Amino acid sequence: MPYTTYLVEKGASHSFVAEAKPPTVTMPRIKALMTGSLPGFVDVVRNLNSPALLEDSVIRQAKTAGKRIIFYGDETWVKLFPKHFVEYDGTTSFFVSDYTEVDNNVTRHLDKVLKRGDWDMLILHYLGLDHIGHISGPNSPLIGHKLSEMDSVLMKIHTSLQSKERETPLPNLLVLCGDHGMSETGSHGASSMEEVNTPLILISSAFERKPGDIRHPKRVQQTDVAATLAIALGLPIPKDSVGSLLFPVVEGRPMREQLRFLHLNTVQLSKLLQENVPSYEKDPGFEQFKMSERLHGNWIRLYLEEKHSEVLFNLGSKVLRQYLAALKTLSLSLSTQVAQYDMYSMMVGTVVVLEVLTLLLLSVPQALHRKAELEVPLASPGFSLLFYLVILVLSAVHVIVCTSAESSCYFCGLSWLAAGGVMVLASALLCVIVSVLTNMLVGGNTSRKNPVPPSSRWSELDLLILLGTAGHVLSLGASSFVEEEHQTWYFLVNTLCLALSQETYRNYFLGDDSEPPCGLRVEQGLDGATAAWQDGPACDALERDKGHRSPSASQVLRGHEKWMVLASPWLILACCRLLRSLNQTGVQWAHRPDLGHWLTSSDHKAELSVLAAISLLVVFVLVQRGCSSVSKAALALGLLGVYCYRAAIGSVRFPWRPDSKDISKGIIEARFVYVFVLGILFTGTKDLLKSQVIAADFQLKTVGLWEIHSGLVLLAALLFRPHNLPVLAFSLLIQTLMTKFIWKPLRHDAAEITVMHYWFGQAFFYFQGNSNNIATVDISAGFVGLDTYVEIPAVLLTAFGTYAGPVLWASHLVHFLSSETRSSSALSHACFCYALICSIPVSTYIVLVTSLRYHLFIWSVFSPKLLYEGMHLLITAAVCVFFTAMDQTRLTQS
């Protein structure tokens, strides 16, 4: 950008490095630029469909003052400030595949609007650079071309404004800034230096510099822009702004004006401090402000007496320093204390979540019983009376809080029907909990229906699951453990592999030969020899008793099957170690080079192409074994289409076209794959529905579930970036090893198998390169095969691409339990365990975040994790609905 570089180094400009606070996504950053306030992390969700901004802002003040504002660019501005622009043309911000037309639609207005003189403010928001980062990263060759294009745009605007200044009495101001930065992978949303550091350049003839005047960029806050623009335009500073005036901008003005500008800013900040801090008089910034005002008054009296004296200049310099110190202290104090939390809404949500968790924990004895039934008597008059009393109390509290609340409250803003529904839910849950506790304490029906076997005991695997879950939940209270949560899951999965290895060796070498090998036999099938269940009365007895010892594998396993059972935990451990080196994630070591960076560099495209092809071949070999012949053909063509799509967009190469430069968006190729994905999913759904009608056809249901799993695998292969395809291949390989050589021979029950699926699903979430930072969300996955922005498909594809690991392991769990176990309660047990193992961390984390809301890292660490947990909870709810549907099918057949 040669023209911009000249203006920064030698032109009439002031340049800064503006720090953007997380979340570094578009809507919160526009909000910070225009209001000067600190956005909350809920704005990340609102960023998907921005509501009108109700806070005071520079735009609102300018419109109130009669300023004519024109806007072209990101439609987020139009949504935030409706009816504020006299002319506008918005462009779609989420369609990241487009980086040319989205900018051309802005530039095409420039020539016309720059010739006109009927506007006071012109705002242009270019998206192309951001979109290139999302699809190909900051090292893409497209970056240089786009920066050159932006440089020419800046030159056109600047030269036009210079030519017009001869006709206007006041100088123009041109502001060049970024709303956020870009991480090493091209994303943004987190708090790394690359994401929070943004350029801020103010260009005006009022900033003329003398020869040899070298101005080094200073570090400022992005919230300082609002106060600076308001003062520059002669507008009131937005009342919620926590920013300070960029003093170098007014440094060339007379001393009286400088002091006046600083006084306006400190008065605004002191009023904001009084509104938010009860003991504001003791705040150091407020004390400095009162001292500055007194000195300013002395300076004015001296100024009226003698306008030109050394004493006046020295006193003015002292007042300036005092004001600047007060501004810095006030701004820092407000940045840490001005966050207003909707405590009433937070407490209501927390109570409901804790009630659900308590009910789940109390229901463990009944839900894990062989009947998997939970009976809660609520018909008695006592509980009915309690129900109505709780509703009356909650309604009274709701009226009192909402009528006395001084600030806005989300729950109070709901309609009475919606608020009443929440109160009814909370009351009903409380009555259910009281009912369950009563039955447990008086030793009623629950204890009689669920006798505890006297010989039941905890196995080593049960203890590992309990301690691992508890350890993970406790780790969520520490910011470092949240940042590096992937290390927790890697440790748990590795420990699980070692525990399984120990259990396998013990059963093989130390197994009790006198114990009959109930349920363990060797089957010869399409997949070779595998150890499988043998149903019978003895097996039912063993299933009821989790503390049993599995029969010795040496009695039933011969040849290579025996060695595969013994070697499988170590093979899985080796696979996990390889996957760890593929993507560095987290915060502390995310900058270190990994295999993924090496593969995605332009110098290693051939190696990436070979690895992608091998991974797709492995995926086909592992998935096709359970599909029908039609689905096998569709899967093969779909995986071939995946490679063609990646070749079309330039990620990989064809052997016969190693230097092809014909890069497209791959719309046709991606839609070709979508046809086969939908076809396989439709075939699986059809088989499931048919199996529900034909109750005796158990094999048809098994094939249907596997085809649904295969369709999801094909969709994941399409959405994954090429260097992540080995993650998908290893996931399927580990599932195959666990199924054939661990879960069947060792005869784990449904609860243990469910927890193991959950743990591996979480580990593979991080193996994909995800973390608890928003920047690692690959939003480009939401636009594969789309030539325009369609909100619902884009959101669904992005969510699936992010949570593909947990979803694929959950779908495999449903297939395994439906096909390998004959127990009518296996799916019920699995559904309950899956809901419980996900609810415990979420519920605990909600309480922790509420208590840590004033923590130093609440916005950069804890809040992003809360968003991930919220989305994970939705995914878990969908999985449990699928479990329930399959369980109802089994009940119908039985």
PDB file of C-alpha atoms in Angstrom, residues 526-527 619-633 635 680 683-684 687 698-711 732 736 740 812 815 819-820:
ATOM      1  CA  LEU A 526     -17.920 -59.974   6.134  1.00  0.00           C
ATOM      2  CA  ASP A 527     -15.550 -58.110   8.389  1.00  0.00           C
ATOM      3  CA  VAL A 619     -12.829 -43.475   4.780  1.00  0.00           C
ATOM      4  CA  PHE A 620     -14.485 -45.420   1.953  1.00  0.00           C
ATOM      5  CA  VAL A 621     -12.974 -48.755   3.029  1.00  0.00           C
ATOM      6  CA  LEU A 622     -14.079 -48.314   6.644  1.00  0.00           C
ATOM      7  CA  VAL A 623     -17.564 -46.971   5.932  1.00  0.00           C
ATOM      8  CA  GLN A 624     -18.726 -49.086   3.001  1.00  0.00           C
ATOM      9  CA  ARG A 625     -18.712 -52.347   4.996  1.00  0.00           C
ATOM     10  CA  GLY A 626     -22.151 -51.713   6.493  1.00  0.00           C
ATOM     11  CA  CYS A 627     -23.852 -50.030   3.532  1.00  0.00           C
ATOM     12  CA  SER A 628     -26.136 -51.418   0.868  1.00  0.00           C
ATOM     13  CA  SER A 629     -24.781 -51.712  -2.663  1.00  0.00           C
ATOM     14  CA  VAL A 630     -26.545 -48.524  -3.783  1.00  0.00           C
ATOM     15  CA  SER A 631     -25.165 -46.559  -0.845  1.00  0.00           C
ATOM     16  CA  LYS A 632     -21.665 -47.931  -1.509  1.00  0.00           C
ATOM     17  CA  ALA A 633     -21.770 -46.539  -5.037  1.00  0.00           C
ATOM     18  CA  LEU A 635     -20.412 -43.041  -1.115  1.00  0.00           C
ATOM     19  CA  ILE A 680     -27.560 -41.769   1.494  1.00  0.00           C
ATOM     20  CA  THR A 683     -31.925 -44.300   2.018  1.00  0.00           C
ATOM     21  CA  GLY A 684     -31.024 -44.773   5.687  1.00  0.00           C
ATOM     22  CA  ASP A 687     -34.757 -48.304   5.926  1.00  0.00           C
ATOM     23  CA  PHE A 698     -33.701 -56.270  12.664  1.00  0.00           C
ATOM     24  CA  GLN A 699     -30.957 -56.234  10.014  1.00  0.00           C
ATOM     25  CA  LEU A 700     -32.792 -53.557   8.038  1.00  0.00           C
ATOM     26  CA  LYS A 701     -32.698 -51.168  10.987  1.00  0.00           C
ATOM     27  CA  THR A 702     -28.993 -51.812  11.504  1.00  0.00           C
ATOM     28  CA  VAL A 703     -28.245 -51.008   7.858  1.00  0.00           C
ATOM     29  CA  GLY A 704     -30.408 -47.889   8.044  1.00  0.00           C
ATOM     30  CA  LEU A 705     -28.565 -46.533  11.075  1.00  0.00           C
ATOM     31  CA  TRP A 706     -25.187 -47.213   9.474  1.00  0.00           C
ATOM     32  CA  GLU A 707     -26.245 -45.435   6.275  1.00  0.00           C
ATOM     33  CA  ILE A 708     -27.259 -42.366   8.263  1.00  0.00           C
ATOM     34  CA  HIS A 709     -23.831 -42.504   9.912  1.00  0.00           C
ATOM     35  CA  SER A 710     -22.247 -42.866   6.447  1.00  0.00           C
ATOM     36  CA  GLY A 711     -24.122 -39.839   5.131  1.00  0.00           C
ATOM     37  CA  LEU A 732     -13.426 -44.168  11.775  1.00  0.00           C
ATOM     38  CA  THR A 736     -13.683 -49.895  14.130  1.00  0.00           C
ATOM     39  CA  LYS A 740     -14.308 -55.264  17.123  1.00  0.00           C
ATOM     40  CA  HIS A 812     -21.824 -44.436  15.913  1.00  0.00           C
ATOM     41  CA  HIS A 815     -25.704 -47.791  15.679  1.00  0.00           C
ATOM     42  CA  SER A 819     -26.982 -53.555  16.431  1.00  0.00           C
ATOM     43  CA  GLU A 820     -24.717 -55.229  18.981  1.00  0.00           C
TER      44      GLU A 820
END
